[in-house]
Coordinates of C-alpha atoms and ligand atoms in Angstrom, one line a residue:
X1 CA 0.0 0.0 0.0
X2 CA 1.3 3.4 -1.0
X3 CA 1.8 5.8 1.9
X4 CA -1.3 8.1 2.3
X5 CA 0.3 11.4 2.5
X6 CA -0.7 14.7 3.9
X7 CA 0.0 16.9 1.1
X8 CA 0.1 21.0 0.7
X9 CA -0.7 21.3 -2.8
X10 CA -2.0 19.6 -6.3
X11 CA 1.6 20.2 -7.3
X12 CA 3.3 18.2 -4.2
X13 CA 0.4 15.5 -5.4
X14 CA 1.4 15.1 -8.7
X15 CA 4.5 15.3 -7.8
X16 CA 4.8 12.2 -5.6
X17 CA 2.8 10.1 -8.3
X18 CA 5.0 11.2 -10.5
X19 CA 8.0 9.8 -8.0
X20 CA 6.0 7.0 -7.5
X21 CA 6.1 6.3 -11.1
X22 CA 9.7 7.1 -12.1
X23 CA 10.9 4.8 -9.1
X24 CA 7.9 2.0 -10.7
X25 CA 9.9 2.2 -14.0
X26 CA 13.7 2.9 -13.5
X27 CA 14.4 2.2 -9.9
X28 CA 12.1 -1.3 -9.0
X29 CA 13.6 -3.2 -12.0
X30 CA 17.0 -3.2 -11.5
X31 CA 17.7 -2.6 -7.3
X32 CA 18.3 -6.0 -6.7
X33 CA 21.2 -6.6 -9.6
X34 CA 22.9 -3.4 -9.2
X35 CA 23.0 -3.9 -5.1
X36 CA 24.1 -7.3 -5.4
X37 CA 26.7 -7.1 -8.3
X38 CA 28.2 -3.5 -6.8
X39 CA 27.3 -2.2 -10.2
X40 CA 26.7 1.5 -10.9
X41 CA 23.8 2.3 -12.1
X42 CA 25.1 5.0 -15.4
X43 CA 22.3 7.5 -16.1
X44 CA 20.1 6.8 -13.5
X45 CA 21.0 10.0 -11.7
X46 CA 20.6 12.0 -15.6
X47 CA 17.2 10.0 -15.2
X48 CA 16.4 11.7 -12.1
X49 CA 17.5 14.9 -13.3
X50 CA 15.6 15.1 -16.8
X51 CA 12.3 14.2 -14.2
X52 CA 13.2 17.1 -12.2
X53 CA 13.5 15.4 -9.1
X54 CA 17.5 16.7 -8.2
X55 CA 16.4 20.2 -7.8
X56 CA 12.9 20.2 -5.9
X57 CA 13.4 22.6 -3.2
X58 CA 16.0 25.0 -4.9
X59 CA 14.5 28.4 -6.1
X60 CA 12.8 28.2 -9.8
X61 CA 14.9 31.5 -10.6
X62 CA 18.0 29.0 -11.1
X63 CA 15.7 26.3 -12.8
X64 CA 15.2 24.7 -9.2
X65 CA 11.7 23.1 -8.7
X66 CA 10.3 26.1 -5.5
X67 CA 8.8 23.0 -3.7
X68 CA 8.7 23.1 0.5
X69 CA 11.3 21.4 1.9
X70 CA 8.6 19.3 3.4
X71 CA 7.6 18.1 0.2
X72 CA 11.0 17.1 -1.4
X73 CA 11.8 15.4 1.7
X74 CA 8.5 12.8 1.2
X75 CA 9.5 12.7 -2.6
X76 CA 13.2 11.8 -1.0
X77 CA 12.1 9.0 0.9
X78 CA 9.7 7.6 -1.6
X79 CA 12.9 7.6 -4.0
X80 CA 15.2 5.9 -0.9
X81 CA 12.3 3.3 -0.5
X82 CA 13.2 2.0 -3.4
X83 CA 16.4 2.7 -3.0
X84 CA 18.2 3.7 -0.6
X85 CA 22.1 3.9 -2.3
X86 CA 20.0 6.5 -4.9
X87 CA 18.2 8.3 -2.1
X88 CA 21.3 9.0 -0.6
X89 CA 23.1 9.8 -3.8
X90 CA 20.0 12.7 -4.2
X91 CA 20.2 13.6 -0.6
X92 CA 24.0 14.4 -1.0
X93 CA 23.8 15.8 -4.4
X94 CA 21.6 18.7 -2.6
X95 CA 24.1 18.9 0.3
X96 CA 26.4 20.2 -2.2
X97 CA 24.9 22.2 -3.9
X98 CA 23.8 23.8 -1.0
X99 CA 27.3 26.1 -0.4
X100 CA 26.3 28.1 -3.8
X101 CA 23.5 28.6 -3.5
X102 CA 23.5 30.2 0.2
X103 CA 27.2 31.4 -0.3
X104 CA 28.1 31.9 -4.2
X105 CA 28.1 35.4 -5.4
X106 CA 25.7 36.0 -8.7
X107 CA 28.4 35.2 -11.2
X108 CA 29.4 32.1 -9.5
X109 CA 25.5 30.7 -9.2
X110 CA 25.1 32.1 -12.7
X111 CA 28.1 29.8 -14.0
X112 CA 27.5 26.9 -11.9
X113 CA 23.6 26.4 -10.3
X114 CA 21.5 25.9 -13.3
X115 CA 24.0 22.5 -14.9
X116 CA 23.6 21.5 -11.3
X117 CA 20.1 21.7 -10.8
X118 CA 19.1 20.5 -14.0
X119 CA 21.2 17.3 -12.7
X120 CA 23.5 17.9 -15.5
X121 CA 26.4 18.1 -12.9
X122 CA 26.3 16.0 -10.2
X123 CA 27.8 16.8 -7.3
X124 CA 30.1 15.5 -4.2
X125 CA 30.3 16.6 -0.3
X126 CA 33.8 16.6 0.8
X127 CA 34.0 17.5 4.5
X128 CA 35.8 13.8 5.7
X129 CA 39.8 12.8 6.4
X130 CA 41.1 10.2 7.8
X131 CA 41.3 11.6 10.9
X132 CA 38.4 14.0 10.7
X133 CA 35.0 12.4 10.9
X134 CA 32.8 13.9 14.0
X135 CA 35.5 16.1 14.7
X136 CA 35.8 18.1 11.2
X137 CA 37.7 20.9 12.6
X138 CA 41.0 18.4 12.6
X139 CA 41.3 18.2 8.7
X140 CA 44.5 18.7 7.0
X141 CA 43.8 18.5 3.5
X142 CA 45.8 22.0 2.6
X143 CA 44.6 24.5 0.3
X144 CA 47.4 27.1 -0.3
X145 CA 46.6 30.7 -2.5
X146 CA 49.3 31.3 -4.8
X147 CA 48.7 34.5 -6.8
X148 CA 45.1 33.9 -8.9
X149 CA 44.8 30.2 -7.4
X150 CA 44.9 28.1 -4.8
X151 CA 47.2 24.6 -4.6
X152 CA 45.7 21.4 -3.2
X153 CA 47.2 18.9 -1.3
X154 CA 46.2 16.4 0.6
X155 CA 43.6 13.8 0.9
X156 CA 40.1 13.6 1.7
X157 CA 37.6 10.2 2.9
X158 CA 34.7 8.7 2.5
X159 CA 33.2 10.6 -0.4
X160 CA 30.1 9.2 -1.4
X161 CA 29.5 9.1 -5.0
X162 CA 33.6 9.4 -5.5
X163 CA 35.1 9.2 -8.8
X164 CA 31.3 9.4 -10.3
X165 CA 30.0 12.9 -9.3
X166 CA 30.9 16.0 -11.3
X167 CA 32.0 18.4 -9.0
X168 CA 33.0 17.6 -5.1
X169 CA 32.4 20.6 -3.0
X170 CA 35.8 20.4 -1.0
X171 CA 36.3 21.8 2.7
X172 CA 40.1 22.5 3.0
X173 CA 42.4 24.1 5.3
X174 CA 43.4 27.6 4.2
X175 CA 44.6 28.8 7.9
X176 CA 44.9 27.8 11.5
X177 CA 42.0 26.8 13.7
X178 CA 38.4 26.4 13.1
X179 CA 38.1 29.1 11.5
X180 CA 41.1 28.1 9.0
X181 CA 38.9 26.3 6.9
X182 CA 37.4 27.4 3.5
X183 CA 35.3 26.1 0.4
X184 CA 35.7 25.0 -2.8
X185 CA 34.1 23.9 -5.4
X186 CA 36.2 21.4 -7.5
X187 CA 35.5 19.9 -11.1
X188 CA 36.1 15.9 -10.9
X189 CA 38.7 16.7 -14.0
X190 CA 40.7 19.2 -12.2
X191 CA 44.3 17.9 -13.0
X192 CA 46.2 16.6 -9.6
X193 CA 43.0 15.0 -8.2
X194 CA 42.7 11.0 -8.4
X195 CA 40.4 8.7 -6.1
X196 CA 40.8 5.8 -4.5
X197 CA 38.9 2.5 -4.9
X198 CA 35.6 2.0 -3.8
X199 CA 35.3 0.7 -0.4
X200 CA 34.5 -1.9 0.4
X201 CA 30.9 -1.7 2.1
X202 CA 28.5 -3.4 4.4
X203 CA 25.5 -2.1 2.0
X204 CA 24.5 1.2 0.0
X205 CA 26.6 -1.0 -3.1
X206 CA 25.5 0.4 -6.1
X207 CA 26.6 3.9 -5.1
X208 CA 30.6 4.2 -4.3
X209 CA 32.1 5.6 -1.8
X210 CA 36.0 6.6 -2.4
X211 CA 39.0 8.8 -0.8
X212 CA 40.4 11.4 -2.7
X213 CA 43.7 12.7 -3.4
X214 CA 44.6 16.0 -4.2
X215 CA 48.6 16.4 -5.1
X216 CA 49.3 20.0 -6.5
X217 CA 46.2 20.4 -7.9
X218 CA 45.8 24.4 -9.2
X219 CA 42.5 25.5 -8.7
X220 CA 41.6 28.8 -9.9
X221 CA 40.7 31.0 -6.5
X222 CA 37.5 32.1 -8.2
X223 CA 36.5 28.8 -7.1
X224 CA 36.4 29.6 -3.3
X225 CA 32.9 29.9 -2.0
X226 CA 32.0 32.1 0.5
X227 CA 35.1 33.9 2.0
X228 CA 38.3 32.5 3.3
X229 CA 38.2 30.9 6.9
X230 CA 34.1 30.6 6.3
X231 CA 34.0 26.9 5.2
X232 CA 33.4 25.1 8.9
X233 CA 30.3 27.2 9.0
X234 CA 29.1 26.7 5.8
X235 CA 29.6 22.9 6.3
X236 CA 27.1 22.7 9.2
X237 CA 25.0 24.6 7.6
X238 CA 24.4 22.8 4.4
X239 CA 24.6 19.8 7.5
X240 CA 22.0 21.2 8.5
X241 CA 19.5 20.5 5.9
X242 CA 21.2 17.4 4.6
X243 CA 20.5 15.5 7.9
X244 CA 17.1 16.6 7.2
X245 CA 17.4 14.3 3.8
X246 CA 19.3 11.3 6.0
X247 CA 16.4 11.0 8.1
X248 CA 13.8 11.6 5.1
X249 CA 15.9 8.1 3.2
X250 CA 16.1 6.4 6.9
X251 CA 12.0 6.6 6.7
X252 CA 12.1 5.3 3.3
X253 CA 14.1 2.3 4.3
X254 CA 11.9 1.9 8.0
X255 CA 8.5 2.0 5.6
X256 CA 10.1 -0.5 2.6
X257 CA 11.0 -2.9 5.4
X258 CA 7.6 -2.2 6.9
X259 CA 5.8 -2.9 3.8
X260 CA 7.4 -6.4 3.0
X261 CA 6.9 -7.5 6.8
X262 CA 3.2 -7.2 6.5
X263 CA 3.0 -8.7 3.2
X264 CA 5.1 -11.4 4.8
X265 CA 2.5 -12.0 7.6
X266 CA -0.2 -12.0 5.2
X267 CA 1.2 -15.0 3.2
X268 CA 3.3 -17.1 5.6
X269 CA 0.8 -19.4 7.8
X270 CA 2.1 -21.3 11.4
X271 CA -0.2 -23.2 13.6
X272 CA -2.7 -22.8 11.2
X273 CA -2.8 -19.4 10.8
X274 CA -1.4 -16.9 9.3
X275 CA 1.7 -15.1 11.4
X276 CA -0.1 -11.5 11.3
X277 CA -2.7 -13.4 13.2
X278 CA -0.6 -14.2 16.3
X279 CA -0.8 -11.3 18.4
X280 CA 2.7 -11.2 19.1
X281 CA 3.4 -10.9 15.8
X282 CA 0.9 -8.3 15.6
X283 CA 1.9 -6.3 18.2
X284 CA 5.7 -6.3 16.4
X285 CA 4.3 -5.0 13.0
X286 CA 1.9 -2.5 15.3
X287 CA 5.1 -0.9 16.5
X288 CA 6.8 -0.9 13.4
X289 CA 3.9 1.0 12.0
X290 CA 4.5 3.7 15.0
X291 CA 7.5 4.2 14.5
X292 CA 7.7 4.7 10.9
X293 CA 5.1 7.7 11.3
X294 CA 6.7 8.6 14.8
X295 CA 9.5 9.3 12.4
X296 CA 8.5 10.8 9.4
X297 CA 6.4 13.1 12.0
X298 CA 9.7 14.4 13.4
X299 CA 11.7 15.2 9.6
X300 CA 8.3 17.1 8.6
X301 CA 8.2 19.3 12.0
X302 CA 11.9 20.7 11.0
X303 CA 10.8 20.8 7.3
X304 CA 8.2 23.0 8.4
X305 CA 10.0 25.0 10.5
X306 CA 12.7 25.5 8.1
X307 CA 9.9 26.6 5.1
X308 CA 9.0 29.5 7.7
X309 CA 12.4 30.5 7.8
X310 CA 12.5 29.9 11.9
X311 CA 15.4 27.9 13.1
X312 CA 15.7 24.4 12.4
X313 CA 18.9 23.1 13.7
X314 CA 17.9 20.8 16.9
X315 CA 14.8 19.8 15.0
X316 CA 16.9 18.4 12.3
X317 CA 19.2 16.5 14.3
X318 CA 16.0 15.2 16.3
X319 CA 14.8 14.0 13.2
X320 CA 17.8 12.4 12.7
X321 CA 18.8 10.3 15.5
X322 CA 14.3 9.4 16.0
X323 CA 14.1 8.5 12.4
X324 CA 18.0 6.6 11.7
X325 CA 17.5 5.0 14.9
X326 CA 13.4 3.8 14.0
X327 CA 14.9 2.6 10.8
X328 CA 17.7 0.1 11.9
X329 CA 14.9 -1.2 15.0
X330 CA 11.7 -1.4 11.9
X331 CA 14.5 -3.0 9.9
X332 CA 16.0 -5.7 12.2
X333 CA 12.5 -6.6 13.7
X334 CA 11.0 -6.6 9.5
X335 CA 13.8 -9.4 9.4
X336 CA 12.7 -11.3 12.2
X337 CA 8.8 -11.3 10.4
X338 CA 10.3 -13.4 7.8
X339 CA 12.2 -16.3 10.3
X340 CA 15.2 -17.7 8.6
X341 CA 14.5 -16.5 5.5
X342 CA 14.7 -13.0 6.5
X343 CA 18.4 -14.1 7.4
X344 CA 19.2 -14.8 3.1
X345 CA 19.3 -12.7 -0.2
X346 CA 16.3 -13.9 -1.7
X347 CA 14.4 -11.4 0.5
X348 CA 14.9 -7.3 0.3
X349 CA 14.9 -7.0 4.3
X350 CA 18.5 -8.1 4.8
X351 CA 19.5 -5.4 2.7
X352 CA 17.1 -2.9 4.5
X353 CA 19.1 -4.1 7.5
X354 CA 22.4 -3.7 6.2
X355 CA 21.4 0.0 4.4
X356 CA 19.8 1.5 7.4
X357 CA 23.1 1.3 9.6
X358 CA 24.9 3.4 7.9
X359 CA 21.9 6.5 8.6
X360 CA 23.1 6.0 12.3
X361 CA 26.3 7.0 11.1
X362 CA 27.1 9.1 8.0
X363 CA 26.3 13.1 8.6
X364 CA 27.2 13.5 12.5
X365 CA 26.7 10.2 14.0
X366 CA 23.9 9.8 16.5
X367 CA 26.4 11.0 19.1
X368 CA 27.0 13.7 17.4
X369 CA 23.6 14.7 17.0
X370 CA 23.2 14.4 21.0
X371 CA 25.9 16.5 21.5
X372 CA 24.1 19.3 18.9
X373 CA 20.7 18.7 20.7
X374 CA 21.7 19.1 24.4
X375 CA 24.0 21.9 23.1
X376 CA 20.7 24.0 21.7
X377 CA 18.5 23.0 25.3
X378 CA 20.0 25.5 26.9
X379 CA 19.5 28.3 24.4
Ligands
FAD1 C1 29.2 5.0 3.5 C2 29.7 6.3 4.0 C3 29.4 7.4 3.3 C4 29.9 8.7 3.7 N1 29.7 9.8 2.9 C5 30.4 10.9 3.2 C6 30.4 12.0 2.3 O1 29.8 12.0 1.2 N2 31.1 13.1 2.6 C7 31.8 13.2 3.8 O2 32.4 14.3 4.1 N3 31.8 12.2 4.7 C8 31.1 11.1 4.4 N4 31.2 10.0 5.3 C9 31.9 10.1 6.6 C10 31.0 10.2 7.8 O3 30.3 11.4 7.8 C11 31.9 9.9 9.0 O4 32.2 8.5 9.0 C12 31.1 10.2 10.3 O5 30.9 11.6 10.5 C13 31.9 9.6 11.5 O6 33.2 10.0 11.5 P1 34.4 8.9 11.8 O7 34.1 7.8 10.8 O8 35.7 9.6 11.7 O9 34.1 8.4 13.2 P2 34.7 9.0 14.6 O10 34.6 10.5 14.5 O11 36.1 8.5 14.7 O12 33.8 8.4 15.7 C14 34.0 7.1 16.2 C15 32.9 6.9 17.3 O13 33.1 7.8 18.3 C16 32.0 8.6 18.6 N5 32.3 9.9 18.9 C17 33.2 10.7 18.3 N6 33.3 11.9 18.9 C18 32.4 11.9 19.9 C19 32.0 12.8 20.9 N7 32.4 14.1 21.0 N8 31.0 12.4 21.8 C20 30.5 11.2 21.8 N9 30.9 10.2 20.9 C21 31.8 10.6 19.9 C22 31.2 8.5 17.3 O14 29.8 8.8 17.5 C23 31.5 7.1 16.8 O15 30.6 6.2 17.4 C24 30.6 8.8 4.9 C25 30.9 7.6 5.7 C26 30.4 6.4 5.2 C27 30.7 5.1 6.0

């Protein structure tokens, strides 16, 4: 059953049937092969793009959709429900655009915004190191100015859609401190960058995830976004709104496993009955049910707050350690619906399992997003 959403407009309407459809068509059929063979999926981002579902809540004057935050989110997870490694991909592409578009100057959005929105460019967030994950201040990667550019070296982690995406929006040092750090925004051909191999994951396959390596690269200093010693700030605040889309695919995940428990315990019969008919059973897919909405409930309250242009923050990193913490629990208890089965590849939920982990980590892990909600109690 398709999620009954509470919708603000015809637009938002047609809008999710016409997710619903795209996912029908160019998602549903191939999921399964591309997670299981780590393949990438070529032109299924371009796919995305020519539906006009990369650019939903960016304004139409750069050829962005206008749409609520609260309504690309729900088109987010209907895309992540299908599949998550593309929901993520989407998410992220956002996340990077984000710096431009809150930070560029007019000639730089004019260059840049509308390839990226159109999903002609696809882009890359690259805050990680090594040694940097939760603490991001600790980077190293250097970026040195040298007359009408800056010189890159140094290397970067965990990029998700590495060596694939376009442009990589690039957080590198520029100074001392916290407030030594500035951003970039780096073509994927820029000569002196290479990537690493994919690594080697416990899901999110189709989509890789690489380090990068930047080794004299010349980058013209037009390319700096925002002013020099900004970029920590302009990190968390694109963070902002991109945990917004981690909790939005987390719910996609929580409701996909949802959905194939209940058919589950529709079909499979013990003791002469069918499984959703044992109450304990029951009462497990009951509070699977609550906790998917529970969920989605708490993404939609930042959304909301953040389309009236109040402050957001602790509501999105509410939204999500509730809704990356509902997924993995809907996810592990969706494989114990199924029995040992639920414990192979033939069924989806074991990869549900495996995908909704990694929402408890990527994009401040849930410890991190403790530390920024006990921080803003007090404020
Ligand atoms: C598949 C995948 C995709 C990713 N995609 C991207 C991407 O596109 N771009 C990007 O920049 N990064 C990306 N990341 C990196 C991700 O954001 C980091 O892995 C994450 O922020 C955690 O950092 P870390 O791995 O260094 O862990 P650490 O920071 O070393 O943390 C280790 C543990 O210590 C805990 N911890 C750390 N500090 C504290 C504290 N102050 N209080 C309490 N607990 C604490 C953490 O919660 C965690 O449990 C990705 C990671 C993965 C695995």
């Amino acid at each position: 059953m398709p999620v009954d959403r509470l919708l603000p407009s015809d637009d938002a309407r047609d809008l999710i049937a016409l997710t619903r459809d795209v996912a029908d068509k160019v998602l549903d059929p191939i999921v399964d092969e591309y997670e299981r063979d780590e393949k990438y999926p070529e032109g299924v981002m371009a796919q995305l793009g020519a539906a006009g579902l990369l650019s939903l809540p960016q304004p139409e004057e750069w050829g962005g959709g206008g749409q609520p935050y609260e309504v690309y989110l729900q088109v987010l997870e209907e895309i992540a429900a299908r599949w998550a490694a593309i929901g993520v991909a989407v998410s992220v592409h956002s996340l990077s655009s984000h710096p431009l578009l809150a930070y560029g100057t007019e000639e730089q959005k004019q260059r840049w915004l509308p390839g990226m929105l159109a999903g002609d460019q696809i882009g890359a967030y690259s805050l990680s190191e090594p040694q940097a994950g939760s603490d991001a201040a600790a980077l190293n990667c250097k970026a040195t100015r040298d007359g009408d550019s800056y010189v890159l070296n140094g290397s970067k982690a965990w990029i998700t859609h590495g060596g694939k995406a376009d442009f990589y929006t690039l957080f590198a040092r520029s100074g001392e401190g916290s407030k030594g750090i500035s951003c970039f925004l780096v073509p994927a051909d820029l000569d002196g960058l290479s990537f690493g191999k994919p690594e080697e994951k416990m899901g999110l396959h189709a989509v890789p995830t690489t380090s990068a390596f930047y080794d004299n690269a010349r980058l013209p200093a037009d390319r700096l976004i925002g002013t020099e010693g900004q970029g920590l700030s302009i990190a968390f605040s694109a963070l902002d709104s991109g945990r917004l889309g981690i909790a939005a695919v987390a719910v996609g995940i929580a409701q996909a496993a949802l959905d194939e428990a209940v058919r589950y315990a529709n079909e499979r019969t013990t003791f002469g009955r069918k499984i959703v008919d044992h109450q304990g059973l029951g009462f497990l897919l009951a509070d699977m049910a609550a906790a998917v909405v529970s969920a989605r409930a708490t993404y939609l309250d930042a959304a909301r707050r953040r389309d009236l242009g109040l402050p957001y923050s602790s509501q999105a990193s509410v939204a999500k350690l509730i809704a990356t913490d509902a997924a993995m629990k809907v996810t592990t208890d969706a494989v114990q619906v199924f029995g040992g089965v639920g414990y192979t590849r033939d069924f989806r939920v074991e990869r549900f399992m495996r995908e909704a982990k990694i929402t408890q980590i990527f994009e401040g892990t849930n410890q991190i997003q403790r530390l920024v909600i006990s921080r803003g109690l007090g404020s």
